[in-house]
Amino acid sequence: MKLSDRVLKVRSKNAGPFWVTIDIFCGSPAAYAEVVSRLPTETVARLYATEMQLVKRFDIADLNVVKFSIPRPVIQGAAADRDMHGAQWAHLLAETEL
Amino acid sequence: MKTRVLVPSGVLGLGFNRDALARGLSLNPDIIAIDGGSTDSGPFSLGAGQSKYSRAASKAEWRDLMVARAQAGVPLVIGTAGTCGADATVDWMYDITCELAAELGQKLRVARLYSSQPAARVIAALEAGKITPLTPAPDIGAQALRDMTNIVALAGAEQIQAALDTGAQIIIAGRTTDTATIAALPLRRGAHPGAAWHGAKIAECGALCSTNPTSGVIVVDFDDTGFTVEAMHETALCTPHSVSAHMLYENTDPFVLYEPGGYLDVRQARYTALDDRRVRVEGSEWVPGRYTVKLEGARIAGYQTTIMAVLRDAHYAAHAQAWVDKLTAFLTVEIQRRMDLAPTDYQMEFRLIGVNGALGPLENRTGTPVEVGVLGIVTAQTQAIAAEIGKLINPFVLHYPLTEDEELPTFAFPYSPATTDRGALYEFALNHVMELASPMEAFRIEVTEVGA
């Protein structure tokens, strides 16, 4: 099952020019518990080709949200940047098998 | 003392609901505060010192807000004027304000808060050990700082308070933090500091903290124990979920927010529904620290020319990557031979739209596209060189064959000329903070009387 089949929404956006942040809105305590237990931080680091220790993770039970923040591999707007707002990054994670 | 702040929308130029604004005004706010920018659209605005929003749209909305201000008889503040908050865009906003004052017959005292930083000041601070890199930060030195086309420092509440102290009815601020224009007056009047910064963060994107984000207008009441937030449009509801979830938005850390002079910690915040449209928040904490301001800077990283071709031929669409690899190798030799340029003298990249245009090497989905857009991007030290490379590669991007024994293909060019000169490519070059001895050390205020 893909992550997007289990949760309400996965979104991503720049958090300033040097970071991208990804929010998973799970929608229910059950879905939240499943995401927390079945989505290791390693998966996110691998998907976005970044080092594990640079990934910030927040499991927020009050909101049924799991949040990841990742340093941009390419600074926003640099010659090699392909997504100025970082909003299409979310789909890579949304399509991941849980 | 209670302080009521009206926030018309997340940014000037994005629009707001007129009825919601009227309702907000009927509640007698103490100040109207709106943001004018962000780094969200990329480095161009700061690099070039230009607003990304149209002058006409900005003027039309600012007219409504100047009329609202006159009606309410309270200060109107815009932060990060003209998208980037450089001195040039503060002056751009000031020109608009002067025109409107004349058109509306308003006589006004206007304060301009300037945030641009001369390179010499930042170089001196760097040499004095007053500059600290954040993570991740580009390397900087004196030459890199001199090469930047614009450097700005993000003002906090203290600089906005200094502008308010001039008695100005309108404050046009250069680069500020997203929250400073909203937090300044409540802090000055003794509001709980944790609540002032937290409420400002919740309000900085207007009604994005409600169930109807595009309606724009919200009102926040600050007092000495917390804050209460309400959206003004009748269909926009603030709920504990919509309000607390806003801390996630464009934040690397949803619980901690750094500001000049300290940080906000919302881990202990409690969000309570007062009714079905208002939320009360208490328990956020302000932790004072060193007085530092964040710096933003941009520099020119080259000049670009682009070219676009569409491969509809199924064979080419299926082998697009092999085609651009072969084309790139061929063109690298041709550019060396005809222009005497080594591959290190320029950059040439072909992106495959329909294959991995948005994600590049991170893309893990494959499929058979109907067609593939090939976006060629040339970056060189001058526009003339980039344009010349563009003209040189143009016929090959149109006709280059995958195999030698086939008839020359011709791909689809969507327009003529096929190349587009994009001008300067700017890049963000600072992610640092600068320590100040006093908040106004790196900022200046000018006050003028304008209008009829």
Coordinates of C-alpha atoms in Angstrom, one line a residue:
Chain A
M1 CA 0.0 0.0 0.0
K2 CA 1.2 3.5 -0.9
L3 CA 1.5 6.1 1.8
S4 CA -1.0 8.3 -0.1
D5 CA -3.6 5.5 0.1
R6 CA -3.4 5.5 3.9
V7 CA -3.3 9.3 4.7
L8 CA -5.3 12.4 4.0
K9 CA -2.5 14.5 2.3
V10 CA 1.2 14.7 1.8
R11 CA 2.5 18.2 1.0
S12 CA 6.0 19.7 0.7
K13 CA 7.2 23.3 0.5
N14 CA 10.4 25.3 1.0
A15 CA 11.1 26.4 4.5
G16 CA 13.4 29.3 3.4
P17 CA 15.8 28.9 0.5
F18 CA 17.9 26.2 2.2
W19 CA 15.3 23.7 3.4
V20 CA 12.3 21.7 2.2
T21 CA 9.7 20.5 4.7
I22 CA 7.3 17.6 4.1
D23 CA 4.1 17.3 6.1
I24 CA 2.1 14.0 6.2
F25 CA -1.5 14.7 7.4
C26 CA -2.6 11.2 8.5
G27 CA -6.2 12.1 9.3
S28 CA -6.8 9.6 12.2
P29 CA -4.9 8.2 15.2
A30 CA -4.9 4.8 13.6
A31 CA -3.3 6.0 10.4
Y32 CA -0.9 8.1 12.4
A33 CA 0.2 5.1 14.4
E34 CA 0.7 3.1 11.3
V35 CA 2.8 5.8 9.6
V36 CA 4.9 6.3 12.7
S37 CA 5.7 2.6 13.0
R38 CA 6.0 1.8 9.3
L39 CA 7.8 4.9 7.8
P40 CA 11.4 4.9 9.0
T41 CA 13.5 8.1 8.7
E42 CA 16.0 6.0 6.6
T43 CA 13.3 5.7 3.9
V44 CA 13.0 9.5 3.6
A45 CA 16.8 10.0 3.6
R46 CA 17.1 7.5 0.8
L47 CA 14.3 8.9 -1.3
Y48 CA 15.8 12.4 -1.2
A49 CA 19.4 11.3 -1.3
T50 CA 20.3 13.0 1.9
E51 CA 22.2 12.0 5.0
M52 CA 20.1 10.5 7.8
Q53 CA 21.5 12.8 10.5
L54 CA 20.5 15.9 8.5
V55 CA 16.8 14.8 8.4
K56 CA 14.7 16.4 11.1
R57 CA 11.6 14.4 12.1
F58 CA 8.6 15.4 14.1
D59 CA 5.9 12.9 15.2
I60 CA 3.0 15.1 16.3
A61 CA 0.3 13.0 17.8
D62 CA -2.0 16.0 18.6
L63 CA -2.3 16.7 14.9
N64 CA -1.9 13.2 13.6
V65 CA 1.0 14.6 11.6
V66 CA 4.4 13.3 10.8
K67 CA 6.8 16.0 9.5
F68 CA 10.2 15.8 7.9
S69 CA 12.6 18.7 7.1
I70 CA 15.5 18.2 4.8
P71 CA 18.3 20.5 3.7
R72 CA 17.8 21.2 0.0
P73 CA 20.5 19.3 -2.1
V74 CA 20.4 22.4 -4.4
I75 CA 19.8 25.8 -3.0
Q76 CA 16.5 27.3 -4.1
G77 CA 16.9 29.0 -7.5
A78 CA 20.5 27.9 -8.1
A79 CA 21.3 26.8 -11.7
A80 CA 20.6 23.1 -11.0
D81 CA 17.2 23.7 -9.1
R82 CA 14.3 22.1 -10.8
D83 CA 11.5 23.0 -8.4
M84 CA 11.6 26.6 -7.1
H85 CA 9.0 26.0 -4.4
G86 CA 9.8 22.4 -3.5
A87 CA 6.2 21.5 -3.7
Q88 CA 6.5 18.5 -6.1
W89 CA 8.9 16.7 -3.7
A90 CA 5.9 15.5 -1.7
H91 CA 4.8 13.1 -4.5
L92 CA 8.0 11.0 -4.2
L93 CA 7.1 10.3 -0.6
A94 CA 3.4 10.0 -1.2
E95 CA 4.0 7.2 -3.7
T96 CA 6.3 5.2 -1.3
E97 CA 5.1 1.7 -0.3
L98 CA 4.4 1.6 3.4
Chain B
M1 CA -3.9 45.9 28.0
K2 CA -5.5 44.2 25.0
T3 CA -4.1 44.9 21.5
R4 CA -6.2 44.0 18.5
V5 CA -4.3 43.5 15.2
L6 CA -6.0 43.2 11.8
V7 CA -4.2 41.2 9.2
P8 CA -5.9 41.7 5.7
S9 CA -4.1 38.8 4.0
G10 CA -0.9 36.8 3.8
V11 CA 0.8 39.2 1.4
L12 CA -0.1 42.4 -0.4
G13 CA -0.9 41.5 -4.0
L14 CA -2.7 38.2 -3.3
G15 CA -6.1 39.8 -2.7
F16 CA -8.6 39.7 0.2
N17 CA -12.3 39.6 0.7
R18 CA -13.8 43.1 0.9
D19 CA -16.7 42.1 3.3
A20 CA -14.3 40.4 5.6
L21 CA -12.1 43.6 5.6
A22 CA -15.2 45.7 6.5
R23 CA -16.0 43.3 9.3
G24 CA -12.5 43.5 10.6
L25 CA -12.6 47.3 10.6
S26 CA -15.9 47.3 12.5
L27 CA -14.1 45.6 15.4
N28 CA -11.9 48.7 16.0
P29 CA -8.4 47.2 15.5
D30 CA -5.4 49.0 17.1
I31 CA -3.2 48.5 14.0
I32 CA -3.4 47.0 10.5
A33 CA -0.4 44.9 9.5
I34 CA 0.4 43.1 6.3
D35 CA 3.4 41.3 4.8
G36 CA 4.8 42.4 1.5
G37 CA 7.1 39.6 0.6
S38 CA 9.0 36.4 1.1
T39 CA 11.9 34.4 -0.4
D40 CA 9.3 31.9 -1.7
S41 CA 9.6 32.8 -5.4
G42 CA 13.3 32.5 -5.5
P43 CA 16.4 34.7 -5.6
F44 CA 15.4 37.0 -8.5
S45 CA 13.5 39.7 -6.5
L46 CA 16.4 40.2 -4.0
G47 CA 19.0 39.9 -6.7
A48 CA 17.5 42.5 -8.9
G49 CA 15.9 44.6 -6.2
Q50 CA 12.4 44.3 -7.8
S51 CA 8.9 43.4 -6.7
K52 CA 7.5 40.2 -8.1
Y53 CA 3.9 41.5 -7.9
S54 CA 2.6 43.9 -10.5
R55 CA 2.6 47.6 -9.5
A56 CA -1.1 47.8 -10.6
A57 CA -2.2 45.0 -8.3
S58 CA -0.1 46.2 -5.4
K59 CA -1.5 49.8 -5.8
A60 CA -5.1 48.7 -6.0
E61 CA -4.8 46.7 -2.8
W62 CA -2.8 49.3 -1.0
R63 CA -5.5 51.9 -2.0
D64 CA -8.1 49.8 -0.1
L65 CA -5.8 49.5 2.9
M66 CA -5.0 53.2 2.9
V67 CA -8.8 54.0 2.9
A68 CA -9.3 51.4 5.6
R69 CA -6.5 53.0 7.7
A70 CA -8.0 56.4 7.4
Q71 CA -11.4 55.1 8.5
A72 CA -9.9 53.2 11.5
G73 CA -7.6 56.0 12.4
V74 CA -4.8 53.6 13.3
P75 CA -1.3 52.8 11.9
L76 CA -0.9 50.7 8.8
V77 CA 2.3 48.7 8.5
I78 CA 3.7 46.7 5.6
G79 CA 6.7 44.5 6.2
T80 CA 9.2 43.2 3.5
A81 CA 7.8 45.8 1.0
G82 CA 8.2 44.8 -2.6
T83 CA 8.8 41.1 -2.1
C84 CA 12.4 41.3 -1.0
G85 CA 12.5 44.4 1.3
A86 CA 15.6 45.9 -0.3
D87 CA 15.9 49.7 -0.2
A88 CA 14.9 49.9 -3.8
T89 CA 11.6 48.1 -3.2
V90 CA 10.9 50.2 -0.1
D91 CA 11.2 53.3 -2.3
W92 CA 9.0 51.6 -4.9
M93 CA 6.3 51.1 -2.3
Y94 CA 6.8 54.7 -1.1
D95 CA 6.2 56.0 -4.6
I96 CA 2.9 54.1 -4.8
T97 CA 2.0 55.5 -1.3
C98 CA 2.7 59.1 -2.4
E99 CA 0.6 58.7 -5.6
L100 CA -2.3 57.3 -3.6
A101 CA -2.0 60.0 -0.9
A102 CA -2.4 62.6 -3.6
E103 CA -5.3 60.7 -5.3
L104 CA -7.2 60.1 -2.1
G105 CA -6.5 63.6 -0.7
Q106 CA -4.9 62.1 2.4
K107 CA -2.2 64.0 4.4
L108 CA 0.1 61.5 6.0
R109 CA 3.2 61.0 8.0
V110 CA 5.1 58.0 6.4
A111 CA 8.0 56.2 8.0
R112 CA 10.4 54.2 5.8
L113 CA 12.4 51.5 7.6
Y114 CA 15.4 50.5 5.5
S115 CA 17.0 47.0 5.9
S116 CA 19.6 46.9 3.1
Q117 CA 23.1 46.3 4.3
P118 CA 26.2 47.8 2.7
A119 CA 28.8 45.1 2.1
A120 CA 31.3 47.0 4.2
R121 CA 29.2 46.7 7.3
V122 CA 28.8 43.0 6.9
I123 CA 32.5 42.5 6.1
A124 CA 33.4 44.5 9.3
A125 CA 31.0 42.3 11.3
L126 CA 32.5 39.1 9.7
E127 CA 36.0 40.3 10.7
A128 CA 34.8 41.1 14.2
G129 CA 33.4 37.6 14.6
K130 CA 29.8 38.9 14.7
I131 CA 28.6 36.7 11.8
T132 CA 27.5 33.1 12.6
P133 CA 26.5 30.6 9.8
L134 CA 23.3 28.7 10.0
T135 CA 22.9 25.2 8.6
P136 CA 23.5 24.8 5.7
A137 CA 25.4 28.0 4.9
P138 CA 27.3 29.0 1.7
D139 CA 31.0 30.0 2.4
I140 CA 31.5 33.8 2.5
G141 CA 34.4 36.1 2.6
A142 CA 34.9 39.8 1.9
Q143 CA 35.0 39.4 -1.9
A144 CA 31.8 37.2 -1.9
L145 CA 30.0 39.9 0.1
R146 CA 31.2 42.7 -2.2
D147 CA 29.9 40.6 -5.2
M148 CA 26.3 40.4 -3.9
T149 CA 23.9 42.7 -5.7
N150 CA 21.7 43.1 -2.5
I151 CA 22.1 42.2 1.1
V152 CA 19.3 42.7 3.6
A153 CA 18.9 42.1 7.3
L154 CA 15.6 40.9 8.8
A155 CA 14.3 43.5 11.2
G156 CA 12.4 42.3 14.3
A157 CA 9.8 44.0 16.6
E158 CA 12.2 46.6 18.0
Q159 CA 12.8 48.3 14.6
I160 CA 9.0 48.4 13.9
Q161 CA 8.4 49.8 17.3
A162 CA 11.0 52.5 16.6
A163 CA 9.1 53.4 13.4
L164 CA 5.8 53.4 15.3
D165 CA 7.4 55.8 17.8
T166 CA 7.8 58.4 15.1
G167 CA 4.0 58.8 15.1
A168 CA 3.8 57.7 11.5
Q169 CA 0.4 56.7 10.2
I170 CA 2.0 54.5 7.5
I171 CA 5.1 52.4 8.0
I172 CA 6.8 51.0 4.9
A173 CA 9.4 48.5 6.2
G174 CA 12.1 46.8 4.3
R175 CA 13.0 43.2 5.0
T176 CA 11.5 42.1 8.4
T177 CA 10.7 38.7 9.8
D178 CA 7.3 37.5 8.8
T179 CA 6.0 38.0 12.3
A180 CA 7.6 41.3 13.4
T181 CA 5.0 43.8 12.0
I182 CA 2.3 41.9 13.9
A183 CA 4.1 41.3 17.1
A184 CA 5.6 44.8 17.5
L185 CA 2.6 46.8 18.9
P186 CA 1.3 44.0 21.3
L187 CA 4.9 43.7 22.7
R188 CA 5.2 47.4 23.1
R189 CA 1.9 47.5 25.0
G190 CA 2.9 44.7 27.4
A191 CA 1.3 41.6 25.8
H192 CA 2.7 38.2 26.9
P193 CA 5.8 37.9 24.7
G194 CA 5.3 34.2 23.9
A195 CA 1.7 34.9 22.9
A196 CA 2.8 38.0 20.8
W197 CA 5.2 36.0 18.7
H198 CA 3.1 32.9 18.5
G199 CA 0.0 34.9 17.5
A200 CA 2.0 36.8 14.9
K201 CA 3.2 33.5 13.4
I202 CA -0.3 32.2 13.2
A203 CA -1.5 35.4 11.6
E204 CA 1.3 36.0 9.2
C205 CA -0.4 34.2 6.3
G206 CA -3.8 35.7 6.9
A207 CA -6.6 33.3 6.8
L208 CA -4.4 30.3 6.0
C209 CA -4.8 29.4 9.7
S210 CA -8.6 29.0 9.0
T211 CA -10.8 26.6 7.1
N212 CA -11.1 29.2 4.2
P213 CA -7.5 30.2 3.4
T214 CA -8.3 32.5 0.4
S215 CA -10.6 34.8 2.4
G216 CA -7.6 36.7 3.7
V217 CA -8.7 38.7 6.7
I218 CA -8.1 37.7 10.3
V219 CA -8.1 39.5 13.6
V220 CA -5.9 38.6 16.6
D221 CA -6.4 39.9 20.1
F222 CA -3.3 39.8 22.3
D223 CA -3.3 40.2 26.1
D224 CA -1.1 39.5 29.0
T225 CA -1.8 35.7 29.1
G226 CA -2.3 34.6 25.5
F227 CA -4.0 35.4 22.2
T228 CA -7.4 34.8 20.5
V229 CA -7.6 34.4 16.7
E230 CA -10.7 34.8 14.5
A231 CA -11.1 34.8 10.7
M232 CA -13.4 37.6 9.5
H233 CA -15.1 36.0 6.5
E234 CA -18.3 34.2 7.7
T235 CA -17.4 30.9 6.1
A236 CA -13.8 30.9 7.5
L237 CA -13.5 29.1 10.8
C238 CA -10.5 29.0 13.1
T239 CA -10.4 25.6 14.9
P240 CA -7.7 24.3 17.3
H241 CA -6.6 22.0 14.4
S242 CA -6.5 24.7 11.7
V243 CA -4.6 27.1 14.0
S244 CA -2.1 24.6 15.5
A245 CA -1.5 23.0 12.1
H246 CA -0.3 26.4 10.7
M247 CA 2.9 26.0 12.8
L248 CA 3.9 23.3 10.3
Y249 CA 3.7 25.6 7.3
E250 CA 7.0 26.5 5.7
N251 CA 8.8 25.9 9.1
T252 CA 11.6 23.4 9.5
D253 CA 10.7 23.1 13.2
P254 CA 7.0 23.4 14.1
F255 CA 7.7 24.2 17.8
V256 CA 10.6 26.6 17.7
L257 CA 10.9 29.9 15.8
Y258 CA 14.0 32.1 16.0
E259 CA 13.5 35.9 16.0
P260 CA 15.9 38.8 16.6
G261 CA 16.7 38.6 20.3
G262 CA 15.5 35.2 21.2
Y263 CA 13.2 32.3 20.2
L264 CA 9.6 31.2 20.5
D265 CA 8.9 27.8 22.0
V266 CA 5.3 26.5 21.5
R267 CA 5.7 23.0 22.9
Q268 CA 3.5 23.8 25.9
A269 CA 0.9 25.8 23.9
R270 CA -2.7 24.9 24.5
Y271 CA -5.3 25.6 21.8
T272 CA -8.9 25.9 22.9
A273 CA -12.0 26.5 20.9
L274 CA -14.0 29.5 22.4
D275 CA -16.8 28.7 20.0
D276 CA -17.0 27.3 16.5
R277 CA -14.9 30.2 14.9
R278 CA -12.5 31.5 17.5
V279 CA -9.5 29.9 19.1
R280 CA -7.7 30.9 22.3
V281 CA -4.0 30.0 22.7
E282 CA -2.0 30.1 26.0
G283 CA 1.2 28.6 27.2
S284 CA 3.7 29.6 24.5
E285 CA 7.0 30.8 25.8
W286 CA 9.5 33.4 24.6
V287 CA 13.1 32.6 25.5
P288 CA 15.4 35.7 25.3
G289 CA 18.9 35.4 23.8
R290 CA 21.6 37.3 21.9
Y291 CA 20.4 40.1 19.6
T292 CA 21.1 38.7 16.2
V293 CA 19.4 39.5 12.8
K294 CA 19.2 37.0 9.9
L295 CA 20.9 38.1 6.7
E296 CA 19.8 37.4 3.1
G297 CA 22.0 38.1 0.1
A298 CA 21.9 37.3 -3.6
R299 CA 24.5 37.5 -6.3
I300 CA 24.7 36.9 -10.1
A301 CA 25.7 33.4 -10.9
G302 CA 25.8 33.8 -14.7
Y303 CA 23.5 34.6 -17.6
Q304 CA 21.2 32.2 -19.2
T305 CA 19.8 31.3 -22.6
T306 CA 17.1 28.6 -23.0
I307 CA 15.8 26.5 -25.9
M308 CA 12.8 24.2 -26.0
A309 CA 12.1 21.3 -28.3
V310 CA 9.3 18.7 -28.1
L311 CA 9.9 15.1 -29.2
R312 CA 6.6 13.6 -30.4
D313 CA 8.3 10.8 -32.5
A314 CA 7.6 7.7 -30.3
H315 CA 11.0 6.3 -30.9
Y316 CA 12.7 9.5 -29.7
A317 CA 10.3 10.0 -26.8
A318 CA 11.2 6.5 -25.6
H319 CA 15.0 7.1 -26.0
A320 CA 15.1 10.8 -25.0
Q321 CA 17.8 10.4 -22.4
A322 CA 20.1 8.5 -24.9
W323 CA 19.4 11.3 -27.4
V324 CA 20.4 14.1 -25.1
D325 CA 23.4 12.3 -23.9
K326 CA 24.6 11.8 -27.5
L327 CA 23.6 15.4 -28.4
T328 CA 25.5 16.8 -25.4
A329 CA 28.7 15.0 -26.3
F330 CA 28.5 16.2 -29.9
L331 CA 27.7 19.8 -28.9
T332 CA 30.5 19.9 -26.3
V333 CA 33.0 19.2 -29.1
E334 CA 31.3 21.7 -31.5
I335 CA 31.3 24.5 -28.9
Q336 CA 35.0 23.9 -28.2
R337 CA 35.8 23.8 -31.9
R338 CA 33.8 26.8 -33.1
M339 CA 33.8 29.1 -30.0
D340 CA 37.0 27.9 -28.3
L341 CA 35.1 27.3 -25.0
A342 CA 36.0 24.4 -22.7
P343 CA 33.2 22.6 -20.9
T344 CA 34.3 24.4 -17.7
D345 CA 33.6 27.8 -19.2
Y346 CA 29.8 27.3 -19.3
Q347 CA 27.0 25.0 -18.3
M348 CA 24.7 23.3 -20.7
E349 CA 21.9 21.1 -19.4
F350 CA 19.0 19.3 -21.1
R351 CA 16.0 18.5 -18.9
L352 CA 13.4 16.0 -20.0
I353 CA 9.9 17.2 -19.3
G354 CA 7.7 14.1 -19.2
V355 CA 10.5 11.9 -17.9
N356 CA 12.1 13.6 -14.8
G357 CA 11.7 17.3 -15.3
A358 CA 10.7 18.2 -11.7
L359 CA 12.8 15.7 -9.7
G360 CA 15.8 14.9 -11.9
P361 CA 18.0 12.1 -10.5
L362 CA 15.6 11.6 -7.5
E363 CA 12.8 10.4 -9.9
N364 CA 11.9 6.8 -9.4
R365 CA 8.8 6.4 -11.6
T366 CA 9.1 5.3 -15.2
G367 CA 6.6 5.1 -18.0
T368 CA 6.1 5.7 -21.7
P369 CA 5.4 9.4 -22.2
V370 CA 3.3 10.5 -25.2
E371 CA 5.9 13.1 -25.9
V372 CA 9.0 14.6 -24.2
G373 CA 9.8 18.3 -23.8
V374 CA 13.5 18.9 -24.0
L375 CA 14.4 22.1 -22.1
G376 CA 18.0 23.2 -22.8
I377 CA 19.5 25.6 -20.4
V378 CA 22.8 27.3 -21.1
T379 CA 24.5 29.3 -18.3
A380 CA 27.6 31.4 -19.2
Q381 CA 29.6 34.3 -17.8
T382 CA 27.9 36.9 -20.1
Q383 CA 24.6 37.0 -21.9
A384 CA 26.4 37.4 -25.2
I385 CA 28.2 34.1 -24.7
A386 CA 25.1 32.3 -23.5
A387 CA 23.1 33.7 -26.5
E388 CA 25.9 32.7 -28.9
I389 CA 25.9 29.1 -27.6
G390 CA 22.2 29.0 -27.9
K391 CA 22.4 30.0 -31.6
L392 CA 25.1 27.5 -32.2
I393 CA 23.2 24.5 -30.7
N394 CA 19.8 25.6 -32.2
P395 CA 20.0 23.6 -35.5
F396 CA 21.3 20.5 -33.7
V397 CA 18.5 20.6 -31.1
L398 CA 16.1 20.7 -34.1
H399 CA 17.7 18.0 -36.3
Y400 CA 20.1 15.8 -34.4
P401 CA 19.6 12.1 -35.3
L402 CA 19.8 9.2 -32.9
T403 CA 21.5 7.0 -35.5
E404 CA 23.7 7.9 -38.4
D405 CA 21.9 6.0 -41.1
E406 CA 18.5 7.6 -40.7
E407 CA 17.0 10.6 -42.5
L408 CA 17.4 13.9 -40.5
P409 CA 14.6 14.3 -38.0
T410 CA 12.9 17.6 -37.3
F411 CA 11.5 18.1 -33.8
A412 CA 8.8 20.6 -32.7
F413 CA 10.0 24.1 -31.7
P414 CA 7.1 25.9 -30.0
Y415 CA 8.1 29.4 -31.1
S416 CA 10.5 31.5 -33.1
P417 CA 13.2 32.3 -32.3
A418 CA 13.7 29.0 -30.6
T419 CA 16.1 30.5 -28.0
T420 CA 15.2 32.9 -25.2
D421 CA 17.7 35.1 -23.4
R422 CA 16.7 35.0 -19.7
G423 CA 19.1 37.6 -18.4
A424 CA 21.0 37.2 -15.1
L425 CA 20.7 34.1 -13.0
Y426 CA 20.7 35.1 -9.3
E427 CA 21.5 32.8 -6.4
F428 CA 21.0 33.1 -2.7
A429 CA 24.4 33.4 -1.1
L430 CA 23.8 34.0 2.6
N431 CA 22.3 31.9 5.4
H432 CA 23.8 33.7 8.4
V433 CA 23.0 35.8 11.4
M434 CA 24.7 39.0 12.4
E435 CA 25.0 40.1 16.0
L436 CA 24.1 43.7 16.8
A437 CA 25.0 45.9 19.8
S438 CA 21.6 47.6 19.5
P439 CA 18.6 46.8 17.3
M440 CA 18.9 50.1 15.2
E441 CA 22.6 49.6 14.5
A442 CA 21.9 48.1 11.1
F443 CA 18.7 49.9 10.2
R444 CA 17.6 53.4 9.5
I445 CA 14.3 55.2 9.5
E446 CA 13.2 58.2 7.4
V447 CA 10.0 60.1 8.1
T448 CA 8.3 62.4 5.6
E449 CA 5.0 64.2 5.4
V450 CA 3.2 63.3 2.2
G451 CA -0.1 64.1 0.3
A452 CA -2.5 67.0 0.1

